[in-house]
Amino acid sequence: MKNPILRIVGGIDKKHISHDDTIQYLFNCCQPGGGAMNKPPSRRKKITPATSEEAKLATDSTKENNSGQDNPASATITVTAVEVKELTDQEQSLRLQLERRVERAFLEAGQALMELRDRRLYRSTHRTFEEYCRERFGYSRDAAYLKISATAVYENLQKFLPTNGQQIPMPTNERQLRFLAKAELEPAVQADVWQQAVEQAGNKIPSGRIVKDVVDKIRESPKVPNPYHIGEICILLPKENLDLRGKTGYWGVVTHVGEYSCTFQTWDGDYTVKIEHLKSLEFLDEDCFFMQQLCVRLQQLHQVASRDSSVDWLLQGLGKQAKPYLSSLQAKLLATVEREYKIEWRQQK
């Protein structure tokens, strides 16, 4: 009997399979080096094709069993929702208090060590402060003095960092201030270094490495001598200094000259400013003396707590008039206001 014609298009066309020998023939042909003549017929049991319903059930069962293994992307993940309760006002207040204690821990340690050293409270048990720190706290000499120096720098930052409209993160450990303390910069410069480091850190607390980089740049830059002297009359140039916002054109007297900054006295208070925020009016000595006397008079008026609002107009007007004289009317107005608030002015010699 001749074998029927087989059509194989992506598989076997079952309607042409009419004999079991044909199935065996195809099976043998699919084997490596296959062919009906190369391998004796297998004695496998006869395979009965499954019905379409049985095949479907078997396929569905296999899919269910293998779905989690063969297709991980289709796995179902169950997420349990957890309710997060908001902090009460009391809890929020407690949290802030504890966070401040953590942040100030190194500061309190430095202050305590400073007092122990300055008052020699170690003298009953130890000959030197260094021995006391090593045996009592396990601190080396450098570690103890680093805490003390960092405390002094921290206090300078509190005093000299701008506060108007700004929230500059403060140090949380002495390592962040190590290089700033060793650099022995002026307090105002220390504050400037810290502010620059915070900006470089994306307005977050900077690492000691970032602080060191800023310190190195300042120390490597050519040193420009402070051109101002005590008693000199200058006007303020706030530029980017937010602490001086609204004070453009205020004149005042230089009362202290530092390496990179000056203390500057105006009618409404004292300011520590960098030298680039000042401009000298280059007055003669007698003109500077007149302005120094006028500044004291305006400060006395400003210190009157119950003053009328019209007094502030006078203070602001005269506080921006950078001229070494008063007009006749200005002099009368100032004298009248001083009498109103019982301020006795005597020109200093």
Short mmCIF file of C-alpha atoms in Angstrom, two decimals:
data_model
loop_
_atom_site.label_atom_id
_atom_site.label_comp_id
_atom_site.label_asym_id
_atom_site.label_seq_id
_atom_site.Cartn_x
_atom_site.Cartn_y
_atom_site.Cartn_z
CA MET A 1 0.00 0.00 0.00
CA LYS A 2 1.42 3.41 -1.00
CA ASN A 3 1.73 6.11 1.62
CA PRO A 4 -0.74 8.97 1.21
CA ILE A 5 0.44 12.41 0.11
CA LEU A 6 1.32 14.56 3.18
CA ARG A 7 1.02 18.31 3.31
CA ILE A 8 3.17 20.02 5.95
CA VAL A 9 2.43 23.69 6.29
CA GLY A 10 3.52 24.77 9.77
CA GLY A 11 2.44 21.30 11.00
CA ILE A 12 0.66 18.09 9.84
CA ASP A 13 -2.66 18.22 8.07
CA LYS A 14 -4.54 15.56 10.04
CA LYS A 15 -7.12 14.79 7.39
CA HIS A 16 -4.42 13.07 5.27
CA ILE A 17 -3.32 10.80 8.12
CA SER A 18 -5.27 7.55 7.78
CA HIS A 19 -2.88 4.93 9.01
CA ASP A 20 -0.86 4.30 12.20
CA ASP A 21 2.24 3.45 10.13
CA THR A 22 2.20 6.94 8.70
CA ILE A 23 2.31 8.47 12.18
CA GLN A 24 5.24 6.24 13.05
CA TYR A 25 6.97 7.21 9.79
CA LEU A 26 6.69 10.94 10.57
CA PHE A 27 7.90 10.40 14.12
CA ASN A 28 11.01 8.60 12.87
CA CYS A 29 11.74 11.25 10.27
CA CYS A 30 11.80 13.95 12.92
CA GLN A 31 14.57 12.20 14.86
CA PRO A 32 18.27 13.06 14.23
CA GLY A 33 19.38 11.03 11.22
CA GLY A 34 15.77 9.92 11.11
CA GLY A 35 13.99 7.87 8.55
CA ALA A 36 11.87 4.76 8.68
CA MET A 37 14.68 2.61 7.34
CA ASN A 38 17.39 3.88 9.74
CA LYS A 39 15.64 2.99 12.98
CA PRO A 40 13.42 0.05 13.78
CA PRO A 41 9.87 0.87 14.65
CA SER A 42 9.31 1.82 18.28
CA ARG A 43 7.23 -0.37 20.52
CA ARG A 44 5.52 2.62 22.15
CA LYS A 45 1.95 2.25 23.11
CA LYS A 46 -0.50 3.63 20.67
CA ILE A 47 -1.24 7.30 21.34
CA THR A 48 -4.88 8.15 21.26
CA PRO A 49 -5.38 11.80 20.32
CA ALA A 50 -7.28 13.71 23.01
CA THR A 51 -10.58 15.27 22.25
CA SER A 52 -10.75 19.02 21.92
CA GLU A 53 -12.53 19.36 25.29
CA GLU A 54 -9.94 17.29 27.13
CA ALA A 55 -7.11 19.22 25.49
CA LYS A 56 -8.66 22.49 26.55
CA LEU A 57 -9.07 21.33 30.15
CA ALA A 58 -5.49 20.11 30.28
CA THR A 59 -4.20 23.34 28.83
CA ASP A 60 -6.16 25.45 31.30
CA SER A 61 -4.90 23.34 34.20
CA THR A 62 -1.31 23.69 33.04
CA LYS A 63 -1.68 27.46 32.73
CA GLU A 64 -3.00 27.69 36.26
CA ASN A 65 -0.16 25.63 37.66
CA ASN A 66 2.59 27.45 35.77
CA SER A 67 1.25 30.99 35.73
CA GLY A 68 3.32 32.09 38.73
CA GLN A 69 6.49 30.46 37.37
CA ASP A 70 6.43 30.86 33.59
CA ASN A 71 5.03 34.39 33.57
CA PRO A 72 6.27 36.32 36.61
CA ALA A 73 4.92 39.60 35.22
CA SER A 74 1.38 38.32 35.59
CA ALA A 75 1.78 37.48 39.30
CA THR A 76 -0.66 39.20 41.63
CA ILE A 77 0.85 41.13 44.56
CA THR A 78 -1.39 41.83 47.51
CA VAL A 79 -0.60 45.10 49.32
CA THR A 80 -2.08 45.72 52.74
CA ALA A 81 -2.86 49.38 53.40
CA VAL A 82 -1.59 50.69 56.73
CA GLU A 83 -3.10 53.81 58.20
CA VAL A 84 -0.45 56.34 59.34
CA LYS A 85 -1.74 58.54 62.10
CA GLU A 86 -0.73 62.20 62.09
CA LEU A 87 1.22 63.52 65.08
CA THR A 88 -0.76 65.42 67.66
CA ASP A 89 0.29 68.98 68.47
CA GLN A 90 1.87 67.71 71.67
CA GLU A 91 3.79 64.98 69.85
CA GLN A 92 4.95 67.43 67.18
CA SER A 93 6.20 69.81 69.88
CA LEU A 94 8.02 66.95 71.65
CA ARG A 95 9.62 65.87 68.38
CA LEU A 96 10.98 69.35 67.73
CA GLN A 97 12.36 69.57 71.26
CA LEU A 98 14.13 66.22 70.94
CA GLU A 99 15.53 67.07 67.51
CA ARG A 100 16.98 70.29 68.89
CA ARG A 101 18.56 68.37 71.74
CA VAL A 102 20.17 65.97 69.27
CA GLU A 103 21.43 68.83 67.11
CA ARG A 104 22.78 70.74 70.11
CA ALA A 105 24.38 67.73 71.78
CA PHE A 106 27.87 68.57 70.54
CA LEU A 107 27.31 72.24 71.40
CA GLU A 108 26.36 71.46 75.01
CA ALA A 109 29.35 69.11 75.28
CA GLY A 110 31.70 71.84 74.07
CA GLN A 111 30.22 74.41 76.46
CA ALA A 112 30.59 72.01 79.40
CA LEU A 113 34.20 71.19 78.51
CA MET A 114 34.98 74.87 78.16
CA GLU A 115 33.65 75.60 81.65
CA LEU A 116 35.45 72.60 83.13
CA ARG A 117 38.70 73.85 81.61
CA ASP A 118 38.32 77.55 82.39
CA ARG A 119 37.31 76.99 86.03
CA ARG A 120 39.80 74.13 86.48
CA LEU A 121 37.15 71.87 87.95
CA TYR A 122 39.35 68.88 87.20
CA ARG A 123 42.12 69.93 89.61
CA SER A 124 41.03 67.73 92.54
CA THR A 125 41.72 64.51 90.61
CA HIS A 126 43.93 65.37 87.65
CA ARG A 127 47.00 67.49 87.10
CA THR A 128 46.03 68.70 83.61
CA PHE A 129 42.86 69.19 81.62
CA GLU A 130 44.18 66.87 78.91
CA GLU A 131 44.67 64.01 81.40
CA TYR A 132 41.21 64.59 82.82
CA CYS A 133 39.53 64.42 79.39
CA ARG A 134 41.42 61.28 78.42
CA GLU A 135 40.67 59.36 81.63
CA ARG A 136 37.16 60.65 82.29
CA PHE A 137 35.67 60.82 78.77
CA GLY A 138 38.15 58.93 76.60
CA TYR A 139 38.85 62.10 74.58
CA SER A 140 42.25 62.81 73.13
CA ARG A 141 43.58 66.32 73.51
CA ASP A 142 42.66 67.17 69.92
CA ALA A 143 39.13 65.75 70.28
CA ALA A 144 38.45 67.77 73.43
CA TYR A 145 39.72 71.04 71.99
CA LEU A 146 37.89 70.42 68.73
CA LYS A 147 34.60 70.30 70.65
CA ILE A 148 35.47 73.54 72.42
CA SER A 149 36.53 75.30 69.21
CA ALA A 150 33.43 74.06 67.37
CA THR A 151 31.26 75.53 70.14
CA ALA A 152 32.88 78.94 69.71
CA VAL A 153 32.35 78.79 65.93
CA TYR A 154 28.71 77.73 66.39
CA GLU A 155 28.06 80.74 68.62
CA ASN A 156 29.67 83.01 66.03
CA LEU A 157 27.37 81.58 63.34
CA GLN A 158 24.33 82.24 65.51
CA LYS A 159 25.42 85.85 65.89
CA PHE A 160 26.57 86.70 62.38
CA LEU A 161 24.44 84.63 60.00
CA PRO A 162 21.65 86.65 58.33
CA THR A 163 18.24 85.88 59.79
CA ASN A 164 15.83 88.11 57.89
CA GLY A 165 13.62 85.85 55.78
CA GLN A 166 16.20 83.05 55.78
CA GLN A 167 16.42 79.69 57.52
CA ILE A 168 20.03 78.56 57.21
CA PRO A 169 20.65 75.03 58.54
CA MET A 170 23.00 74.98 61.53
CA PRO A 171 25.80 72.45 62.19
CA THR A 172 24.89 69.22 63.97
CA ASN A 173 28.37 67.94 64.88
CA GLU A 174 31.85 69.32 65.47
CA ARG A 175 33.35 67.55 62.44
CA GLN A 176 31.40 69.86 60.14
CA LEU A 177 33.19 72.80 61.80
CA ARG A 178 36.66 71.27 62.20
CA PHE A 179 38.34 73.11 59.32
CA LEU A 180 36.41 76.31 60.04
CA ALA A 181 37.70 76.29 63.62
CA LYS A 182 41.31 75.54 62.57
CA ALA A 183 41.31 78.33 59.96
CA GLU A 184 41.07 80.99 62.70
CA LEU A 185 38.94 83.29 60.58
CA GLU A 186 37.02 86.26 61.92
CA PRO A 187 33.48 85.53 63.16
CA ALA A 188 31.83 87.32 60.26
CA VAL A 189 33.98 85.39 57.77
CA GLN A 190 33.14 82.11 59.51
CA ALA A 191 29.46 82.88 58.97
CA ASP A 192 30.12 83.68 55.32
CA VAL A 193 32.00 80.38 54.86
CA TRP A 194 29.16 78.39 56.41
CA GLN A 195 26.55 80.16 54.27
CA GLN A 196 28.52 79.39 51.09
CA ALA A 197 28.93 75.75 52.16
CA VAL A 198 25.18 75.41 52.77
CA GLU A 199 24.47 76.78 49.30
CA GLN A 200 26.93 74.32 47.72
CA ALA A 201 25.20 71.48 49.59
CA GLY A 202 21.83 72.39 48.08
CA ASN A 203 20.63 74.35 51.14
CA LYS A 204 21.28 71.36 53.38
CA ILE A 205 23.78 70.80 56.16
CA PRO A 206 27.17 70.54 54.42
CA SER A 207 29.78 67.89 55.11
CA GLY A 208 33.15 68.77 56.59
CA ARG A 209 34.71 68.28 53.14
CA ILE A 210 32.50 70.97 51.58
CA VAL A 211 33.30 73.38 54.42
CA LYS A 212 37.02 72.67 53.94
CA ASP A 213 36.76 73.44 50.21
CA VAL A 214 35.19 76.84 50.92
CA VAL A 215 37.78 77.62 53.61
CA ASP A 216 40.62 76.70 51.23
CA LYS A 217 39.27 78.97 48.49
CA ILE A 218 39.06 81.92 50.88
CA ARG A 219 42.53 81.35 52.28
CA GLU A 220 44.06 80.88 48.83
CA SER A 221 42.50 84.05 47.42
CA PRO A 222 44.80 87.09 47.45
CA LYS A 223 44.44 88.98 50.70
CA VAL A 224 43.01 92.47 50.20
CA PRO A 225 43.67 94.84 53.10
CA ASN A 226 40.61 96.42 54.69
CA PRO A 227 40.55 99.97 53.30
CA TYR A 228 38.37 101.46 56.06
CA HIS A 229 39.27 102.97 59.42
CA ILE A 230 37.44 103.61 62.67
CA GLY A 231 35.37 106.80 62.59
CA GLU A 232 35.03 106.82 58.80
CA ILE A 233 31.61 107.73 57.35
CA CYS A 234 30.27 105.31 54.73
CA ILE A 235 27.01 104.37 53.08
CA LEU A 236 25.57 100.85 52.85
CA LEU A 237 25.47 98.85 49.62
CA PRO A 238 23.34 95.80 50.56
CA LYS A 239 23.80 93.90 47.25
CA GLU A 240 22.77 90.26 47.91
CA ASN A 241 22.90 90.59 51.72
CA LEU A 242 19.29 89.98 52.77
CA ASP A 243 20.08 91.13 56.31
CA LEU A 244 20.58 94.65 54.90
CA ARG A 245 17.47 94.67 52.73
CA GLY A 246 15.72 98.05 52.74
CA LYS A 247 18.80 99.88 54.02
CA THR A 248 20.25 101.01 50.72
CA GLY A 249 21.72 104.47 51.12
CA TYR A 250 21.88 104.42 54.92
CA TRP A 251 24.95 106.25 56.13
CA GLY A 252 26.84 105.34 59.27
CA VAL A 253 30.07 105.28 61.20
CA VAL A 254 32.70 102.52 61.11
CA THR A 255 33.26 101.46 64.75
CA HIS A 256 35.41 98.33 64.25
CA VAL A 257 37.71 97.19 61.45
CA GLY A 258 38.36 93.48 60.92
CA GLU A 259 40.30 91.55 58.34
CA TYR A 260 37.40 91.15 55.92
CA SER A 261 34.57 93.10 57.55
CA CYS A 262 33.57 96.16 59.56
CA THR A 263 31.14 96.93 62.34
CA PHE A 264 28.95 99.72 61.06
CA GLN A 265 26.78 101.98 63.24
CA THR A 266 23.64 103.60 61.82
CA TRP A 267 20.71 105.41 63.43
CA ASP A 268 18.80 102.13 63.90
CA GLY A 269 21.56 99.84 65.16
CA ASP A 270 24.93 98.18 64.56
CA TYR A 271 25.72 95.83 61.67
CA THR A 272 28.70 93.64 60.86
CA VAL A 273 29.16 93.81 57.11
CA LYS A 274 31.72 92.73 54.54
CA ILE A 275 33.92 95.44 53.10
CA GLU A 276 32.23 95.18 49.69
CA HIS A 277 28.97 96.33 51.29
CA LEU A 278 30.42 99.72 52.20
CA LYS A 279 31.35 102.82 50.25
CA SER A 280 33.37 105.60 51.83
CA LEU A 281 32.04 109.16 51.54
CA GLU A 282 35.62 110.47 51.92
CA PHE A 283 34.69 113.28 54.28
CA LEU A 284 37.18 115.52 55.96
CA ASP A 285 37.90 114.85 59.63
CA GLU A 286 35.66 117.71 60.86
CA ASP A 287 32.80 116.48 58.65
CA CYS A 288 33.23 112.94 59.98
CA PHE A 289 33.06 114.31 63.53
CA PHE A 290 29.78 116.12 62.78
CA MET A 291 28.25 112.94 61.34
CA GLN A 292 29.42 110.88 64.32
CA GLN A 293 27.63 113.32 66.67
CA LEU A 294 24.49 113.29 64.53
CA CYS A 295 24.43 109.48 64.49
CA VAL A 296 24.44 109.40 68.31
CA ARG A 297 21.54 111.89 68.45
CA LEU A 298 19.48 109.84 65.99
CA GLN A 299 20.18 106.62 67.92
CA GLN A 300 18.95 108.22 71.14
CA LEU A 301 15.66 109.13 69.47
CA HIS A 302 15.34 105.67 68.00
CA GLN A 303 15.66 104.15 71.47
CA VAL A 304 12.52 105.98 72.68
CA ALA A 305 9.95 103.20 72.85
CA SER A 306 6.82 105.40 72.90
CA ARG A 307 7.85 107.73 70.10
CA ASP A 308 5.32 109.06 67.60
CA SER A 309 5.39 107.66 64.06
CA SER A 310 6.35 111.10 62.73
CA VAL A 311 9.67 110.70 64.55
CA ASP A 312 10.41 107.67 62.38
CA TRP A 313 9.89 109.77 59.27
CA LEU A 314 12.45 112.23 60.57
CA LEU A 315 14.90 109.47 61.49
CA GLN A 316 14.63 107.78 58.11
CA GLY A 317 15.00 111.04 56.26
CA LEU A 318 18.08 112.16 58.16
CA GLY A 319 19.43 108.60 58.18
CA LYS A 320 19.68 108.67 54.38
CA GLN A 321 20.87 112.25 54.02
CA ALA A 322 24.59 111.66 53.74
CA LYS A 323 25.58 115.31 54.07
CA PRO A 324 27.80 116.76 56.80
CA TYR A 325 25.29 119.46 57.78
CA LEU A 326 21.62 120.10 58.61
CA SER A 327 19.45 122.80 57.14
CA SER A 328 18.08 125.41 59.56
CA LEU A 329 14.63 123.75 59.55
CA GLN A 330 16.06 120.25 60.00
CA ALA A 331 18.11 121.44 62.99
CA LYS A 332 15.00 123.04 64.58
CA LEU A 333 12.87 119.92 64.00
CA LEU A 334 15.48 117.65 65.55
CA ALA A 335 15.92 119.92 68.58
CA THR A 336 12.11 120.16 69.05
CA VAL A 337 11.66 116.39 69.00
CA GLU A 338 14.54 115.96 71.48
CA ARG A 339 12.88 118.43 73.88
CA GLU A 340 9.54 116.62 73.45
CA TYR A 341 11.10 113.39 74.72
CA LYS A 342 13.34 115.15 77.28
CA ILE A 343 16.57 114.18 75.55
CA GLU A 344 19.38 116.50 76.52
CA TRP A 345 22.05 116.72 73.92
CA ARG A 346 25.47 118.10 74.60
CA GLN A 347 27.96 118.21 71.82
CA GLN A 348 30.97 116.07 72.59
CA LYS A 349 34.44 117.48 72.18
#
